[in-house]
Coordinates of C-alpha atoms in Angstrom, one line a residue:
X1 CA -19.5 72.6 24.6
X2 CA -16.2 73.5 26.1
X3 CA -13.8 76.0 24.4
X4 CA -11.4 74.4 21.9
X5 CA -7.6 74.8 22.5
X6 CA -4.8 73.9 20.2
X7 CA -1.8 72.7 22.2
X8 CA 1.9 73.6 21.4
X9 CA 4.0 70.7 20.0
X10 CA 7.3 70.8 21.8
X11 CA 8.9 67.5 21.0
X12 CA 8.6 64.7 18.4
X13 CA 10.6 61.5 17.6
X14 CA 10.1 58.5 15.5
X15 CA 10.2 55.3 17.5
X16 CA 9.8 51.8 15.9
X17 CA 7.2 49.8 17.8
X18 CA 5.8 52.9 19.7
X19 CA 2.2 52.1 19.0
X20 CA 2.5 48.5 20.1
X21 CA 4.3 49.6 23.3
X22 CA 1.8 52.3 24.0
X23 CA -1.1 49.9 24.1
X24 CA 0.5 47.8 26.9
X25 CA 1.1 48.4 30.6
X26 CA 4.7 47.4 30.1
X27 CA 5.2 50.0 27.3
X28 CA 4.6 53.2 29.4
X29 CA 5.9 53.1 33.0
X30 CA 6.6 55.8 35.5
X31 CA 9.8 55.0 37.3
X32 CA 11.2 57.4 39.9
X33 CA 8.8 60.1 38.7
X34 CA 9.9 59.8 35.0
X35 CA 8.0 58.2 32.1
X36 CA 9.8 55.3 30.4
X37 CA 8.9 54.0 27.0
X38 CA 9.7 50.3 26.6
X39 CA 9.6 49.0 23.1
X40 CA 10.7 45.7 21.5
X41 CA 12.7 45.1 18.3
X42 CA 13.8 41.6 17.3
X43 CA 15.4 40.2 20.5
X44 CA 16.1 43.7 22.0
X45 CA 14.2 45.4 24.8
X46 CA 14.7 49.1 24.4
X47 CA 14.1 51.5 27.3
X48 CA 13.8 55.3 26.5
X49 CA 13.4 58.0 29.2
X50 CA 11.4 61.1 28.6
X51 CA 13.5 64.1 29.4
X52 CA 12.6 66.0 32.6
X53 CA 13.0 69.2 30.7
X54 CA 10.3 70.1 28.2
X55 CA 12.9 71.3 25.8
X56 CA 13.8 69.1 22.8
X57 CA 14.9 66.4 22.3
X58 CA 12.0 64.4 23.6
X59 CA 14.1 61.5 25.1
X60 CA 17.3 61.6 27.2
X61 CA 20.4 60.2 25.5
X62 CA 20.8 57.4 28.1
X63 CA 18.5 54.9 26.4
X64 CA 19.4 51.2 26.9
X65 CA 19.0 48.2 24.5
X66 CA 19.2 44.9 26.3
X67 CA 19.3 41.6 24.3
X68 CA 16.9 39.0 25.7
X69 CA 17.0 35.7 23.8
X70 CA 13.5 34.7 24.9
X71 CA 12.0 38.2 24.7
X72 CA 8.7 36.8 23.3
X73 CA 8.3 34.9 26.6
X74 CA 8.8 38.1 28.7
X75 CA 5.4 39.5 29.7
X76 CA 6.8 42.6 31.4
X77 CA 10.2 44.3 31.1
X78 CA 11.3 47.2 33.3
X79 CA 14.6 49.1 33.8
X80 CA 16.6 47.8 36.7
X81 CA 20.2 48.5 37.6
X82 CA 22.1 49.0 34.3
X83 CA 19.9 46.5 32.6
X84 CA 16.3 45.3 33.0
X85 CA 14.1 43.0 35.1
X86 CA 11.6 40.7 33.4
X87 CA 8.5 38.9 34.4
X88 CA 7.9 35.6 32.6
X89 CA 5.4 32.7 32.9
X90 CA 7.2 31.0 35.8
X91 CA 9.9 33.5 37.0
X92 CA 11.1 37.0 37.6
X93 CA 14.7 37.6 36.5
X94 CA 17.3 40.4 36.7
X95 CA 19.5 41.0 33.7
X96 CA 22.7 43.0 33.2
X97 CA 23.2 45.4 30.2
X98 CA 24.4 42.6 28.0
X99 CA 21.3 40.5 28.8
X100 CA 23.0 38.0 31.1
X101 CA 20.8 36.7 33.9
X102 CA 22.2 37.8 37.3
X103 CA 19.5 36.0 39.2
X104 CA 16.1 34.4 38.7
X105 CA 13.3 34.1 41.2
X106 CA 11.2 31.0 40.3
X107 CA 7.5 31.0 41.2
X108 CA 4.5 28.8 40.5
X109 CA 3.5 29.3 36.8
X110 CA 0.7 31.6 35.8
X111 CA -2.3 29.4 35.2
X112 CA -3.7 31.2 32.2
X113 CA -1.3 29.9 29.7
X114 CA 0.0 33.3 28.7
X115 CA -3.0 35.6 28.8
X116 CA -2.5 37.5 32.1
X117 CA 0.6 39.4 33.3
X118 CA 2.5 40.2 36.4
X119 CA 4.5 43.4 36.7
X120 CA 7.8 44.4 38.4
X121 CA 9.6 47.6 39.3
X122 CA 12.9 48.6 41.1
X123 CA 13.0 51.1 43.9
X124 CA 14.8 54.4 43.2
X125 CA 17.7 53.4 45.5
X126 CA 18.3 50.2 43.4
X127 CA 18.1 48.0 46.5
X128 CA 14.8 46.2 45.9
X129 CA 12.6 44.9 43.2
X130 CA 8.8 44.7 43.6
X131 CA 7.0 42.0 41.6
X132 CA 3.5 40.5 41.3
X133 CA 3.5 36.7 41.0
X134 CA 1.0 33.9 41.4
X135 CA 0.2 32.4 44.7
X136 CA 1.4 28.9 45.6
X137 CA -1.5 26.4 45.3
X138 CA -2.3 24.0 48.2
X139 CA -2.9 20.3 47.8
X140 CA -6.3 21.0 46.3
X141 CA -4.7 23.3 43.6
X142 CA -6.2 26.5 45.1
X143 CA -4.7 29.6 46.6
X144 CA -6.3 32.8 48.1
X145 CA -4.8 35.2 45.6
X146 CA -1.7 36.4 43.9
X147 CA 1.3 37.9 45.8
X148 CA 3.2 41.1 45.8
X149 CA 6.8 40.2 46.7
X150 CA 9.8 42.4 47.6
X151 CA 13.1 41.0 46.3
X152 CA 16.7 41.9 47.0
X153 CA 18.0 43.5 43.8
X154 CA 21.4 41.9 44.3
X155 CA 20.4 38.3 45.0
X156 CA 16.7 37.9 44.2
X157 CA 16.1 36.8 47.8
X158 CA 12.5 37.4 49.2
X159 CA 12.6 40.2 51.8
X160 CA 8.9 40.5 52.3
X161 CA 5.6 39.6 50.6
X162 CA 1.9 40.2 51.0
X163 CA -1.2 38.4 49.5
X164 CA -3.5 40.1 47.0
X165 CA -7.2 39.3 46.6
X166 CA -6.8 39.0 42.8
X167 CA -6.6 36.0 40.5
X168 CA -5.2 35.9 36.9
X169 CA -5.3 39.6 36.5
X170 CA -3.4 42.2 34.4
X171 CA -1.1 44.4 36.5
X172 CA 0.3 47.8 36.2
X173 CA 2.9 49.2 38.5
X174 CA 4.0 52.9 38.5
X175 CA 6.3 55.1 40.6
X176 CA 5.1 58.7 39.8
X177 CA 7.1 60.4 42.6
X178 CA 10.8 61.1 42.5
X179 CA 13.2 59.6 45.1
X180 CA 10.4 57.9 47.1
X181 CA 9.6 54.2 47.4
X182 CA 5.9 54.8 46.8
X183 CA 4.3 52.8 44.1
X184 CA 0.8 52.5 42.7
X185 CA -0.3 49.0 41.8
X186 CA -3.4 48.3 39.7
X187 CA -5.0 45.0 38.8
X188 CA -7.7 44.4 36.1
X189 CA -9.8 41.2 36.1
X190 CA -12.0 41.1 33.1
X191 CA -14.0 44.2 31.9
X192 CA -15.8 45.1 35.1
X193 CA -13.6 44.2 38.1
X194 CA -10.4 46.1 39.3
X195 CA -8.3 46.9 42.3
X196 CA -5.8 49.7 43.0
X197 CA -3.4 50.0 45.9
X198 CA -0.8 52.5 47.1
X199 CA 2.3 50.5 48.0
X200 CA 4.9 52.0 50.4
X201 CA 8.2 50.4 51.3
X202 CA 9.2 51.2 54.9
X203 CA 12.0 49.4 56.8
X204 CA 12.2 46.7 54.1
X205 CA 8.5 45.9 54.5
X206 CA 5.6 46.3 52.1
X207 CA 2.6 48.4 53.2
X208 CA -0.5 48.3 51.0
X209 CA -3.5 50.6 51.2
X210 CA -6.5 49.8 49.0
X211 CA -7.5 53.0 47.0
X212 CA -10.2 51.6 44.8
X213 CA -11.9 48.3 43.9
X214 CA -14.9 46.9 42.0
X215 CA -15.9 49.2 39.2
X216 CA -13.1 51.7 39.9
X217 CA -9.4 52.0 39.3
X218 CA -6.7 54.6 40.0
X219 CA -5.1 55.9 36.8
X220 CA -2.8 58.6 38.2
X221 CA -1.4 60.2 41.3
X222 CA -0.2 63.7 42.1
X223 CA 0.8 64.9 45.6
X224 CA -1.9 63.6 47.9
X225 CA -4.5 63.2 45.2
X226 CA -5.4 60.3 42.9
X227 CA -7.6 60.0 39.8
X228 CA -10.2 57.3 40.1
X229 CA -11.8 56.3 36.8
X230 CA -14.9 54.1 36.4
X231 CA -13.9 50.8 34.8
X232 CA -16.7 51.1 32.3
X233 CA -15.7 54.7 31.4
X234 CA -18.7 56.6 32.8
X235 CA -17.1 58.7 35.5
X236 CA -13.9 60.3 36.6
X237 CA -13.2 61.6 40.2
X238 CA -10.3 63.5 41.8
X239 CA -9.9 62.1 45.3
X240 CA -7.7 63.6 48.0
X241 CA -6.7 62.0 51.4
X242 CA -7.7 64.3 54.3
X243 CA -5.6 64.3 57.4
X244 CA -7.2 61.2 59.0
X245 CA -6.5 59.3 55.7
X246 CA -10.1 59.2 54.6
X247 CA -10.5 59.8 50.8
X248 CA -12.4 63.0 49.9
X249 CA -13.9 63.6 46.5
X250 CA -12.7 67.0 45.3
X251 CA -14.4 66.9 41.9
X252 CA -16.3 64.5 39.5
X253 CA -16.9 64.5 35.8
X254 CA -19.4 62.3 34.0
X255 CA -18.5 61.3 30.5
X256 CA -22.1 61.6 29.3
X257 CA -22.0 65.4 30.0
X258 CA -19.0 66.1 27.7
X259 CA -20.3 65.9 24.2
X260 CA -23.8 67.1 23.4
X261 CA -26.1 64.3 22.2
X262 CA -23.3 61.9 21.7
X263 CA -22.8 58.7 23.8
X264 CA -19.4 59.1 25.6
X265 CA -17.1 57.0 27.6
X266 CA -13.7 57.7 29.2
X267 CA -10.9 55.5 27.8
X268 CA -7.3 54.9 28.6
X269 CA -5.6 56.4 31.7
X270 CA -6.6 59.9 32.6
X271 CA -3.8 61.9 34.2
X272 CA -2.6 65.0 35.9
X273 CA -1.1 67.5 33.4
X274 CA -0.1 69.7 36.3
X275 CA -1.4 70.7 39.7
X276 CA -4.6 72.2 38.4
X277 CA -5.5 70.3 35.3
X278 CA -6.4 66.7 34.2
X279 CA -6.4 65.3 30.7
X280 CA -8.8 62.5 29.7
X281 CA -9.7 60.7 26.5
X282 CA -13.3 60.3 25.5
X283 CA -14.9 58.1 22.8
X284 CA -18.1 56.6 21.7
X285 CA -17.2 53.4 23.4
X286 CA -14.6 52.8 26.1
X287 CA -12.6 50.5 23.7
X288 CA -12.9 52.8 20.7
X289 CA -9.8 53.6 18.6
X290 CA -10.9 57.2 18.0
X291 CA -11.1 59.6 20.9
X292 CA -11.2 63.3 21.8
X293 CA -9.2 64.8 24.6
X294 CA -10.5 67.1 27.3
X295 CA -8.9 69.2 30.0
X296 CA -10.6 69.4 33.4
X297 CA -10.1 71.4 36.5
X298 CA -8.7 69.4 39.5
X299 CA -10.6 71.5 42.1
X300 CA -14.0 71.5 40.4
X301 CA -16.1 69.7 37.8
X302 CA -15.4 72.4 35.1
X303 CA -14.3 71.2 31.7
X304 CA -11.8 73.8 30.6
X305 CA -11.0 72.8 27.0
X306 CA -11.5 70.4 24.3
X307 CA -8.1 69.7 22.8
X308 CA -7.9 70.3 19.0
X309 CA -4.6 68.9 17.6
X310 CA -3.1 70.3 14.4
X311 CA -2.9 66.7 13.0
X312 CA -4.2 63.2 14.1
X313 CA -2.8 61.8 17.3
X314 CA -3.3 58.4 19.0
X315 CA -6.1 57.3 21.2
X316 CA -4.6 57.8 24.7
X317 CA -2.6 60.8 26.1
X318 CA -0.2 60.2 29.0
X319 CA 0.2 63.2 31.3
X320 CA 3.6 63.9 32.8
X321 CA 2.6 66.2 35.6
X322 CA 4.9 69.0 34.5
X323 CA 2.4 70.8 32.2
X324 CA 3.0 68.5 29.3
X325 CA 1.7 65.2 27.9
X326 CA 2.6 62.5 25.4
X327 CA 0.7 61.0 22.5
X328 CA 1.6 58.3 20.1
X329 CA 0.4 57.9 16.5
X330 CA 2.0 55.1 14.5
X331 CA 5.7 55.4 15.0
X332 CA 5.5 59.1 15.9
X333 CA 5.8 60.1 19.6
X334 CA 4.7 63.7 20.4
X335 CA 5.0 65.9 23.5
X336 CA 2.5 68.7 24.0
X337 CA 2.0 71.8 26.2
X338 CA -1.0 73.8 27.0
X339 CA -1.2 77.2 25.3
X340 CA -2.6 79.8 27.8

């Protein structure tokens, strides 16, 4: 068994709706290299930004509360401009700080009646909005897949688009690097089918590179490396792109090797705590509500520590890449740091 380590608590805040947000792709988003927590309260979408400094308070003082009269119909809300952008059943819209719609991009409605979800994200320079929307059916009511579209943030005009091979999926869209128009898009179709892409914006054009598919998905990125997690929770790999672009497996950890004589599965989104360590949640099932957290070496399959918290925390940690990570338990949001 790995050595136990009690992390240092360096920040804590009470946030209404934190647990509900934490369980959704919308609720925890990396934008321009910074984690945003998006919660909902009545008809308000509230966006909080985790401070780049590890010093308290946990959140920056520039949180925004945007009133959206039809918030229950918004499947995905993300910060954009001084307000938010929202994905709905049949449109993507751009809202000012007071909730007014500046423009709306209409698309063919999602066919699932409200189960699946698109995603959207603004580029760091504020010029473009990426969004995943359904394809447009032909006369027979069929289409080859959904679409990733690039919209002008001022007008909602389509600048570019590219087809995706996915249908009626759940989408997550993250921008883990600062001041770059590089995004990581993931799609989940059911319990055993997924896709992940690296999305670059060059000269107002979308460039997608598939990073994983089938029973694998990308859960985090750091420099030229990505974490690829088995959809069923059995394996985690650190993959790095070598000079010719070919992915190379730097290390691999099997969930079944972590806890002696206990069935184990990786859950949630494993992440890079810093350049040398990864944090992952492990439970008796991949959907379990009770997990243990483990720290791994990036460069090798060594499990460094089993994290022993001083009090109960939530199921899934979210690594920030700066040596810290976030957990949510009820309305309490905590930020932790490794104790050497």
